[in-house]
CSV table of C-alpha atoms in Angstrom, one decimal:
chain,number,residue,atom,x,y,z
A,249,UNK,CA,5.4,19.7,-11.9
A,250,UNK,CA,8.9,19.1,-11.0
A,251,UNK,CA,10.0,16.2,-9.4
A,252,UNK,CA,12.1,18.2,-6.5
A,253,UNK,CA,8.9,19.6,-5.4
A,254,UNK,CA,8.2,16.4,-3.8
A,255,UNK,CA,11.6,15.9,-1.7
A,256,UNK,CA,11.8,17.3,1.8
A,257,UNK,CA,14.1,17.4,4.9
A,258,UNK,CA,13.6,13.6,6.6
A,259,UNK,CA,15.6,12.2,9.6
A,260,UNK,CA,16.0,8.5,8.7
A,261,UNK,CA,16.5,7.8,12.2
A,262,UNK,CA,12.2,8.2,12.0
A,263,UNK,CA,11.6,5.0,10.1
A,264,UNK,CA,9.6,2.9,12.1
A,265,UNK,CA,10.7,-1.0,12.4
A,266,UNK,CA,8.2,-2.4,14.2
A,267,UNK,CA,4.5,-1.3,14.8
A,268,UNK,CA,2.8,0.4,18.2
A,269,UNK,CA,0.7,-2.0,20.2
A,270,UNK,CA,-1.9,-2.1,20.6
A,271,UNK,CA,-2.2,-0.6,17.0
A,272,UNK,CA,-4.6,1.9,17.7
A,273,UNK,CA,-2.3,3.8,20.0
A,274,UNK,CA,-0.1,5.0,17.4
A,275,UNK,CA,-0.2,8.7,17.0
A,276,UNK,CA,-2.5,10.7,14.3
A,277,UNK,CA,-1.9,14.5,12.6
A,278,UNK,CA,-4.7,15.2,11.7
A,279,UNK,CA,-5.0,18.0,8.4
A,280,UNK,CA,-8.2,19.9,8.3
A,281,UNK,CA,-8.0,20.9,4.7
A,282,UNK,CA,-10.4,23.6,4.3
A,283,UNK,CA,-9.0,25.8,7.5
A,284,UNK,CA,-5.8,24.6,7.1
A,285,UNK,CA,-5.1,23.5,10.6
A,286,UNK,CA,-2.9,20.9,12.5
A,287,UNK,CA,-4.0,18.7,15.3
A,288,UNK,CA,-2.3,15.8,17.2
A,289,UNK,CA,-4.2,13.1,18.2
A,290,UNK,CA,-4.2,9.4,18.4
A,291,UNK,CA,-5.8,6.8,16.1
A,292,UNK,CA,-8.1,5.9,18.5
A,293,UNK,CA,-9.6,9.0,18.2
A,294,UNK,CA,-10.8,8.3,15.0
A,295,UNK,CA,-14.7,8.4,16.0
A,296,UNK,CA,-14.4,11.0,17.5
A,297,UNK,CA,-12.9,12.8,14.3
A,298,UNK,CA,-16.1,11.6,12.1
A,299,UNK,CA,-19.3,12.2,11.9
A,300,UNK,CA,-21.9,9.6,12.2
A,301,UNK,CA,-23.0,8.7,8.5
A,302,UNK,CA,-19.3,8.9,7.7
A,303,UNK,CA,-18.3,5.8,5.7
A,304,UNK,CA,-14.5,4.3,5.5
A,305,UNK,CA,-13.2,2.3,2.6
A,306,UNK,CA,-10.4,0.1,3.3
A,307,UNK,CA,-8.3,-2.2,1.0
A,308,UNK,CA,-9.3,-6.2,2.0
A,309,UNK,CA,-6.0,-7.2,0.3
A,310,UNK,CA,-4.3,-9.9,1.9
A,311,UNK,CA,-0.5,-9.8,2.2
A,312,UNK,CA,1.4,-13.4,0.6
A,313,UNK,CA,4.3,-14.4,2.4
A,314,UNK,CA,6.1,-14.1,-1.1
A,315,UNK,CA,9.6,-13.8,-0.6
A,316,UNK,CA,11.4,-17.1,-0.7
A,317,UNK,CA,15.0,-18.5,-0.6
A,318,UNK,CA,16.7,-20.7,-3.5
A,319,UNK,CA,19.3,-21.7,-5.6
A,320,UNK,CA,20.9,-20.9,-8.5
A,321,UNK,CA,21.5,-23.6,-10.9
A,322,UNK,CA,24.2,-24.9,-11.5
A,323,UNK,CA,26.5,-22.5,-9.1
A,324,UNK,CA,24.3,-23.1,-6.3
A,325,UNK,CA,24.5,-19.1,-5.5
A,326,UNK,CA,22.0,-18.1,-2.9
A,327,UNK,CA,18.9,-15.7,-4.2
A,328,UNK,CA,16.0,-14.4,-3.0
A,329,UNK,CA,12.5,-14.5,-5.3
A,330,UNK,CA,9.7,-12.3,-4.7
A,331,UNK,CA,6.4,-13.8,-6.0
A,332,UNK,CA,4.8,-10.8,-7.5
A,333,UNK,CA,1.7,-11.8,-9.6
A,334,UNK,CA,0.1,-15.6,-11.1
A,335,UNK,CA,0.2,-15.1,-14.9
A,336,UNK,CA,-1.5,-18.0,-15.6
A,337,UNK,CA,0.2,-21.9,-16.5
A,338,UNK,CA,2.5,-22.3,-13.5
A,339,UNK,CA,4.1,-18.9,-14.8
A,340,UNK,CA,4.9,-16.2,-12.2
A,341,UNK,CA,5.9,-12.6,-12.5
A,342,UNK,CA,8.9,-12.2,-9.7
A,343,UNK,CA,11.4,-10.1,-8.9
A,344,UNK,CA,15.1,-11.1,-8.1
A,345,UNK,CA,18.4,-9.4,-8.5
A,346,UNK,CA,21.8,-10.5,-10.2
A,347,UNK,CA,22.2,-12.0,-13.4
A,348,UNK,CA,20.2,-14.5,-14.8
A,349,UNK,CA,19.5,-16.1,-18.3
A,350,UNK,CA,16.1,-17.1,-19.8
A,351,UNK,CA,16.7,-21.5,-19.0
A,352,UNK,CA,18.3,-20.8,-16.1
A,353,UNK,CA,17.0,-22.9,-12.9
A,354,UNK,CA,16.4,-21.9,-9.4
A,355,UNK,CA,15.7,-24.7,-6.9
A,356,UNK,CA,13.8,-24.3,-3.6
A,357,UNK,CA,12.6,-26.0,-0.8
A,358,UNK,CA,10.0,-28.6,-0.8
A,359,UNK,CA,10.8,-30.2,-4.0
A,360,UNK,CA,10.2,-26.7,-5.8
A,361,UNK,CA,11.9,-25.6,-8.9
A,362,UNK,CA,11.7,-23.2,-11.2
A,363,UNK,CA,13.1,-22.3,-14.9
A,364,UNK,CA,13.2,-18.2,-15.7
A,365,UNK,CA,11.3,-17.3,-19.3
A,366,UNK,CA,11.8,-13.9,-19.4
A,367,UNK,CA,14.6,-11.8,-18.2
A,368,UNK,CA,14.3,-8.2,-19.9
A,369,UNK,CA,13.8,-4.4,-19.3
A,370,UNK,CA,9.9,-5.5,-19.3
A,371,UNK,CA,10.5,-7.6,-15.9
A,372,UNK,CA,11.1,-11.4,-14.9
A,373,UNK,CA,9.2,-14.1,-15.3
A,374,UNK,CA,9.9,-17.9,-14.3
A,375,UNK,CA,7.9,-21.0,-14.6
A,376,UNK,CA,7.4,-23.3,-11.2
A,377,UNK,CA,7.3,-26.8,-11.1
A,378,UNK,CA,6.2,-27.7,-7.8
A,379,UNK,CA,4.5,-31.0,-6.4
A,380,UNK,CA,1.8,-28.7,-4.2
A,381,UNK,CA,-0.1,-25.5,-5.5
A,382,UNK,CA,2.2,-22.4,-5.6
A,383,UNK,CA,0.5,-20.8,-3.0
A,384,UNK,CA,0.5,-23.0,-0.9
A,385,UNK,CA,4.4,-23.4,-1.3
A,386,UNK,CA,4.6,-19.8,-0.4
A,387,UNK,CA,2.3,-20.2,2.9
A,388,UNK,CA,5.0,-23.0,4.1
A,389,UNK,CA,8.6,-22.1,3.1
A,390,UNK,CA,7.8,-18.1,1.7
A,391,UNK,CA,8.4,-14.4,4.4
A,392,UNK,CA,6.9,-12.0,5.0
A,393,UNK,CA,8.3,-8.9,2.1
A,394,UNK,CA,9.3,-6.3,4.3
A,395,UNK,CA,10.1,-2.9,2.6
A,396,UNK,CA,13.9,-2.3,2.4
A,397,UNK,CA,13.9,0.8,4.3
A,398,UNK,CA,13.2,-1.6,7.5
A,399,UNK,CA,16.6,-2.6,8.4
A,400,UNK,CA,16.0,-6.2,9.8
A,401,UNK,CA,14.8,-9.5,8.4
A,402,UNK,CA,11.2,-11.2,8.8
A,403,UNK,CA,10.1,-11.9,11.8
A,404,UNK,CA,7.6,-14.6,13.2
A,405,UNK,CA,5.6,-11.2,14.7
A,406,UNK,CA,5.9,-9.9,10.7
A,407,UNK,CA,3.2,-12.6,10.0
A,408,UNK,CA,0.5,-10.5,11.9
A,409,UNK,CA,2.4,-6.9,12.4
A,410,UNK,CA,2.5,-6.8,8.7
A,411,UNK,CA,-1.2,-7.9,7.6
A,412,UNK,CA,-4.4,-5.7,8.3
A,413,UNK,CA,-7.3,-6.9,10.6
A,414,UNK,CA,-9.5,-6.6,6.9
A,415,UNK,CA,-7.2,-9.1,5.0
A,416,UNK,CA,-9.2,-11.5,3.0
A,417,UNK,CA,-8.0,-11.6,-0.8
A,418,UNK,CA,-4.6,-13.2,-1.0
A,419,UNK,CA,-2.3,-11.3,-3.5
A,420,UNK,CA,-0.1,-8.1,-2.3
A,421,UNK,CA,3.5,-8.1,-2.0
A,422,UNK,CA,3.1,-5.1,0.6
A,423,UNK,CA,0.6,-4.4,2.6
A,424,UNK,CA,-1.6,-1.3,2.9
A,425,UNK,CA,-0.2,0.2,5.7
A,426,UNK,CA,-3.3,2.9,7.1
A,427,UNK,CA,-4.8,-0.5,7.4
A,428,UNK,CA,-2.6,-1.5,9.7
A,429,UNK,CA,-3.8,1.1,12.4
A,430,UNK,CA,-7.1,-1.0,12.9
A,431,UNK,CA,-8.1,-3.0,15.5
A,432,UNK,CA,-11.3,-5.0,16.7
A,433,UNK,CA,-12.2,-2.8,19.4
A,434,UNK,CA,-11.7,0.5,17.1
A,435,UNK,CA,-13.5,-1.1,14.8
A,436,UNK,CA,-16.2,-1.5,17.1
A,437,UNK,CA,-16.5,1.7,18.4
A,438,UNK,CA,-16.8,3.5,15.2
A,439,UNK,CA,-19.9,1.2,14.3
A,440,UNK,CA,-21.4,2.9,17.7
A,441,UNK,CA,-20.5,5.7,16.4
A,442,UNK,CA,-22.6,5.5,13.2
A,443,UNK,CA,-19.4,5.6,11.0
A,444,UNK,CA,-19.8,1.7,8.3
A,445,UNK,CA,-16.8,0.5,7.0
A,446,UNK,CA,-16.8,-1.4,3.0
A,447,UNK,CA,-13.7,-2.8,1.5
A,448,UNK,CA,-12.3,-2.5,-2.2
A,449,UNK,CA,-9.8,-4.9,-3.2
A,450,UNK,CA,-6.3,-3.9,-4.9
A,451,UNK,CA,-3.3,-6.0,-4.7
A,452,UNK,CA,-0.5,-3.8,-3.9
A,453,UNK,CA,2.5,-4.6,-6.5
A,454,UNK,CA,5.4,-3.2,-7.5
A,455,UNK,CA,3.4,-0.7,-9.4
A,456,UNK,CA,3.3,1.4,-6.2
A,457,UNK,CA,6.8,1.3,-5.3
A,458,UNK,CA,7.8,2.1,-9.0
A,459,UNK,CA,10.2,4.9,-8.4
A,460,UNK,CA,9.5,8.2,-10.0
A,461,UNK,CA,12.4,8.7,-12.4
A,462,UNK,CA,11.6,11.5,-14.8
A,463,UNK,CA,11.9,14.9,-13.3
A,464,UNK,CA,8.3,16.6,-14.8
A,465,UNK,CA,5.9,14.1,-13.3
A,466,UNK,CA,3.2,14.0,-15.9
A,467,UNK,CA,5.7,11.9,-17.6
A,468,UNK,CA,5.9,9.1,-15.1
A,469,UNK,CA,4.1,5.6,-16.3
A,470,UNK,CA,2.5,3.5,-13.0
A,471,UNK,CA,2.4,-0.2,-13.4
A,472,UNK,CA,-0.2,-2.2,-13.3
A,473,UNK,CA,-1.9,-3.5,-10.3
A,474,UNK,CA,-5.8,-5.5,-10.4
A,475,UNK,CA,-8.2,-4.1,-8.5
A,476,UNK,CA,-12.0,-4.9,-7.8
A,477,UNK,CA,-14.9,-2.2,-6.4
A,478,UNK,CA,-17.8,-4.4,-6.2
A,479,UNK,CA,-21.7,-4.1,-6.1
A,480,UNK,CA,-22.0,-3.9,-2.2
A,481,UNK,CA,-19.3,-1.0,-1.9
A,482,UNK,CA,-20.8,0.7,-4.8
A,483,UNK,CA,-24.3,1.0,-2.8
A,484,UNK,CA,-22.9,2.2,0.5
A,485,UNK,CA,-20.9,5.0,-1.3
A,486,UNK,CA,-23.9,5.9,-3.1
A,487,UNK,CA,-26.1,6.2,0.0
A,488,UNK,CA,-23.4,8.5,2.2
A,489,UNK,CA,-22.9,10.8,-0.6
A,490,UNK,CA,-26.6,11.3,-0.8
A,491,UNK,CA,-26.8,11.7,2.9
A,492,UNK,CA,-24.4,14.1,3.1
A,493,UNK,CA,-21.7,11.8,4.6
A,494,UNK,CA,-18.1,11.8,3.3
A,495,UNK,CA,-16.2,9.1,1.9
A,496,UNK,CA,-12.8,8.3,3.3
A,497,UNK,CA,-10.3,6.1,2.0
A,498,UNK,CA,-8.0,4.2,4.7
A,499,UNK,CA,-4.8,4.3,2.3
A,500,UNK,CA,-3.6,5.7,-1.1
A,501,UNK,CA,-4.6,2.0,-2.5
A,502,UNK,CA,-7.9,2.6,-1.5
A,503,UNK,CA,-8.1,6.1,-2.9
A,504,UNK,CA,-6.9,4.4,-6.3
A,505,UNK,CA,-9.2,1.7,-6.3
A,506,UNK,CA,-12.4,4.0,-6.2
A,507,UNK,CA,-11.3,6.3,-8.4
A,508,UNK,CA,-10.1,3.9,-11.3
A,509,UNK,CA,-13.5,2.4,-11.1
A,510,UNK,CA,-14.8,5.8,-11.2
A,511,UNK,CA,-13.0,6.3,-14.7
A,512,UNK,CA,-13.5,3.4,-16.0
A,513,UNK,CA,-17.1,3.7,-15.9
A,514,UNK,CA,-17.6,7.2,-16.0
A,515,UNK,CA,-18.8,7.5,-12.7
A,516,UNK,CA,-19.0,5.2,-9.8
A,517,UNK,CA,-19.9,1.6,-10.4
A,518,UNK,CA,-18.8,-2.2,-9.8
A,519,UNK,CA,-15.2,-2.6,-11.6
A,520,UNK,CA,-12.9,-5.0,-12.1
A,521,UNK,CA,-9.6,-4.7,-13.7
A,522,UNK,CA,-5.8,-3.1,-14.0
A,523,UNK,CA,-5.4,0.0,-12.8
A,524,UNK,CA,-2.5,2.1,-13.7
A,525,UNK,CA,-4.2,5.7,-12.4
A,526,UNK,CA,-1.6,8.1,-11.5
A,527,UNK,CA,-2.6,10.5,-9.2
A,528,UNK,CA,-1.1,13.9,-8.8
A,529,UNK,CA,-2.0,17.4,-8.1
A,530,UNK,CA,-4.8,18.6,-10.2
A,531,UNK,CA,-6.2,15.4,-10.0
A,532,UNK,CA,-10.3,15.8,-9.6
A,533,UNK,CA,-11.6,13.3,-7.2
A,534,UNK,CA,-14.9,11.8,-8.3
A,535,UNK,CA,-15.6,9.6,-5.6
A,536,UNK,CA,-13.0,10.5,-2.2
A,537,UNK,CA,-13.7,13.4,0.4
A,538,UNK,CA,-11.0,12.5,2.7
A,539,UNK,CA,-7.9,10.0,3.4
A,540,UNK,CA,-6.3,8.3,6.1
A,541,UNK,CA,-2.9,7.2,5.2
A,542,UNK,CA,0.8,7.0,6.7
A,543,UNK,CA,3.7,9.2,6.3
A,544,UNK,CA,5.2,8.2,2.8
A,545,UNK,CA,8.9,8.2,1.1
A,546,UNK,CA,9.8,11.4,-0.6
A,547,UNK,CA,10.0,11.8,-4.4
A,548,UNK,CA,6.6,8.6,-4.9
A,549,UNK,CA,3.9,8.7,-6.5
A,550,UNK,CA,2.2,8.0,-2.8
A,551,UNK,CA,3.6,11.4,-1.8
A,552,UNK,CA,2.0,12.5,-4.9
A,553,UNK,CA,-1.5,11.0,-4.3
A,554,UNK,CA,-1.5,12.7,-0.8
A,555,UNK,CA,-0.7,16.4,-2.5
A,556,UNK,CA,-3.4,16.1,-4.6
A,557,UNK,CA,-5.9,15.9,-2.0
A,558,UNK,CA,-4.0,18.5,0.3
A,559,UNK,CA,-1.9,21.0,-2.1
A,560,UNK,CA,2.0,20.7,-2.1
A,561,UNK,CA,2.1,23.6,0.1
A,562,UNK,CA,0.0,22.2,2.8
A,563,UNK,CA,1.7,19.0,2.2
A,564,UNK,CA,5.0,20.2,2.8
A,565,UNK,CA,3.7,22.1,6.1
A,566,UNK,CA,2.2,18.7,7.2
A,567,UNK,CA,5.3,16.5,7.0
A,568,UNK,CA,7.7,19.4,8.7
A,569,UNK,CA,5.5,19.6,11.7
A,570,UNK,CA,5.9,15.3,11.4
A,571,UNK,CA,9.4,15.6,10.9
A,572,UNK,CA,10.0,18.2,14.0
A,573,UNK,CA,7.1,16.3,16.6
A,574,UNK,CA,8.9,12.8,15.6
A,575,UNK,CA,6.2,10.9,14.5
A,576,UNK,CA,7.2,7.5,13.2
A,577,UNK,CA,7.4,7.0,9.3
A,578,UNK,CA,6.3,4.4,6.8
A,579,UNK,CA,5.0,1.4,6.8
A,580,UNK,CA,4.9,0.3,11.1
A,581,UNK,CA,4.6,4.2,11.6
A,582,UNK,CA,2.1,6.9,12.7
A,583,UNK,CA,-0.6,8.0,10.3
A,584,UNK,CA,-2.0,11.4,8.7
A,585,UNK,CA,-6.0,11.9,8.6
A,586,UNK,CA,-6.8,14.5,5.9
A,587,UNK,CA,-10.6,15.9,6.0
């Protein structure tokens, strides 16, 4: 398929910079995929758009405040390092623009340095000397890593706008943003409902964001990102499909953490390990019946994901009734339910 096939008409005037409160209020279109239909509700209607013995699966990743101010040695120039990923040894995966030479130091607050060992087309590493655990470091000076297209710097309110109600595992740089929509009470009521909720784990990484540059899509590469599907989850799938419930995935990270451990096993079972599943149209889904997710940048791979469960067609339909009712786009936006 071509990559044009996955543009379409967007006001950027849409693009959502901070989230509805209470988070549950925001507003839901909701695609029935087998009678092709469009709905508008709110995601606080969500039990009422399950079925009891439904199951959700959300991503328990936990955002890290990993974007952190420094200095260039010996100019002193001003940069900004993303944290990406622990390699191991005090040696970080980052990302940073400008030009920089393997030796090179960046200093930071706190008594933190750090000395770049790999600067190439295969990404940026740097090594961190720092008198306190890196993490921690990151919890005390690091920001929250906003996505570009929100026009404003970290907030205080970022700190819990921009993490999900499920966080527990330390270790995106972005969050996953269907998550977002959750709250206690919501929560709540679709237990009372009948509809469980389990959690996979994938750290969300640049590998999601990596831009789609060839123009017949089969051709694009995804990086890698770690995921885990454990025992528990596993179980609780297991027992809805045979039920007759459906499995849906809150978020395209979701959706690629079930069915990488799907692959990997040849069939459902406990996974862990680096997924770089591309999903596109033809895809067959092995594990997800249906996907809650928010309204994504043209020309991604997310875009992608979501026309494989829905068709490009009905995909296309989908975000021009968005585009024309105004919902609110990306991350702190509305959200899409596709059954």
């Amino acid at each position: 398929m071509n990559l044009s096939e996955f543009d379409f008409p967007f006001d950027p005037a849409l693009i959502a910079s901070e989230p509805v409160l209470p988070r549950h209020a925001a507003r839901l279109l909701c695609l029935d995929s087998r009678a092709g239909s469009l709905s508008h509700r709110q995601v606080a209607d969500l039990p009422e758009l399950l079925a009891p013995g439904d199951l959700l699966v959300v991503n328990d990743t936990k955002v890290l405040a990993a974007r952190v101010s420094g200095r260039k040695q010996p100019t002193g120039t001003a940069v900004e390092v993303l944290f990406v990923k622990d390699c191991g040894d005090a040696v970080w995966e980052v990302m940073l623009k400008g030009h920089f030479r393997v030796g090179q130091t960046i200093l930071f607050d706190g008594a933190v340095s750090a000395t770049v060992v790999q600067r190439d087309e295969h990404g940026t590493k740097i090594r961190v000397v720092s008198p306190v655990p890196v993490l921690d470091f990151l919890r005390a000076h690091g920001r929250m890593p906003l996505p570009p297209y929100i026009k404003r710097g970290a907030q205080p309110e970022d700190q819990v706008w921009y993490q999900t109600c499920f966080a527990d595992r330390e270790g995106a740089i972005a969050a996953p943003t269907a998550g977002l929509h959750f709250t206690p009470e919501l929560i709540d009521r679709l237990r009372a409902r009948g509809v469980e909720t389990v959690a996979v784990t994938l750290h969300v990484g640049p590998g999601t964001f990596k831009p789609v540059v060839v123009e017949r899509i089969e051709e694009h590469q995804m990086g890698e990102e770690w995921f885990e599907v454990n025992a528990e989850t596993v179980r609780a799938i297991h027992k809805t499909k045979q039920s007759g419930g459906r499995v849906v995935a809150v978020g395209t990270t979701a959706v690629r953490a079930l069915e990488s451990a799907a692959q990997l096993a040849g069939g459902l079972q406990a996974a862990i390990g680096e997924s770089r599943l591309f999903i596109s149209p033809g895809f067959h889904f092995k594990v997800v019946d249906g996907l809650m997710t928010n309204f994504h940048l043209p020309r991604t791979t997310l875009l992608m994901l979501v026309s494989a469960l829905t068709g490009v067609e009905a995909m296309r339909r989908a975000y021009a009734e968005a585009v024309e009712r105004r919902y609110r786009f990306y991350s702190y936006g509305d959200a899409m339910l596709i059954l």
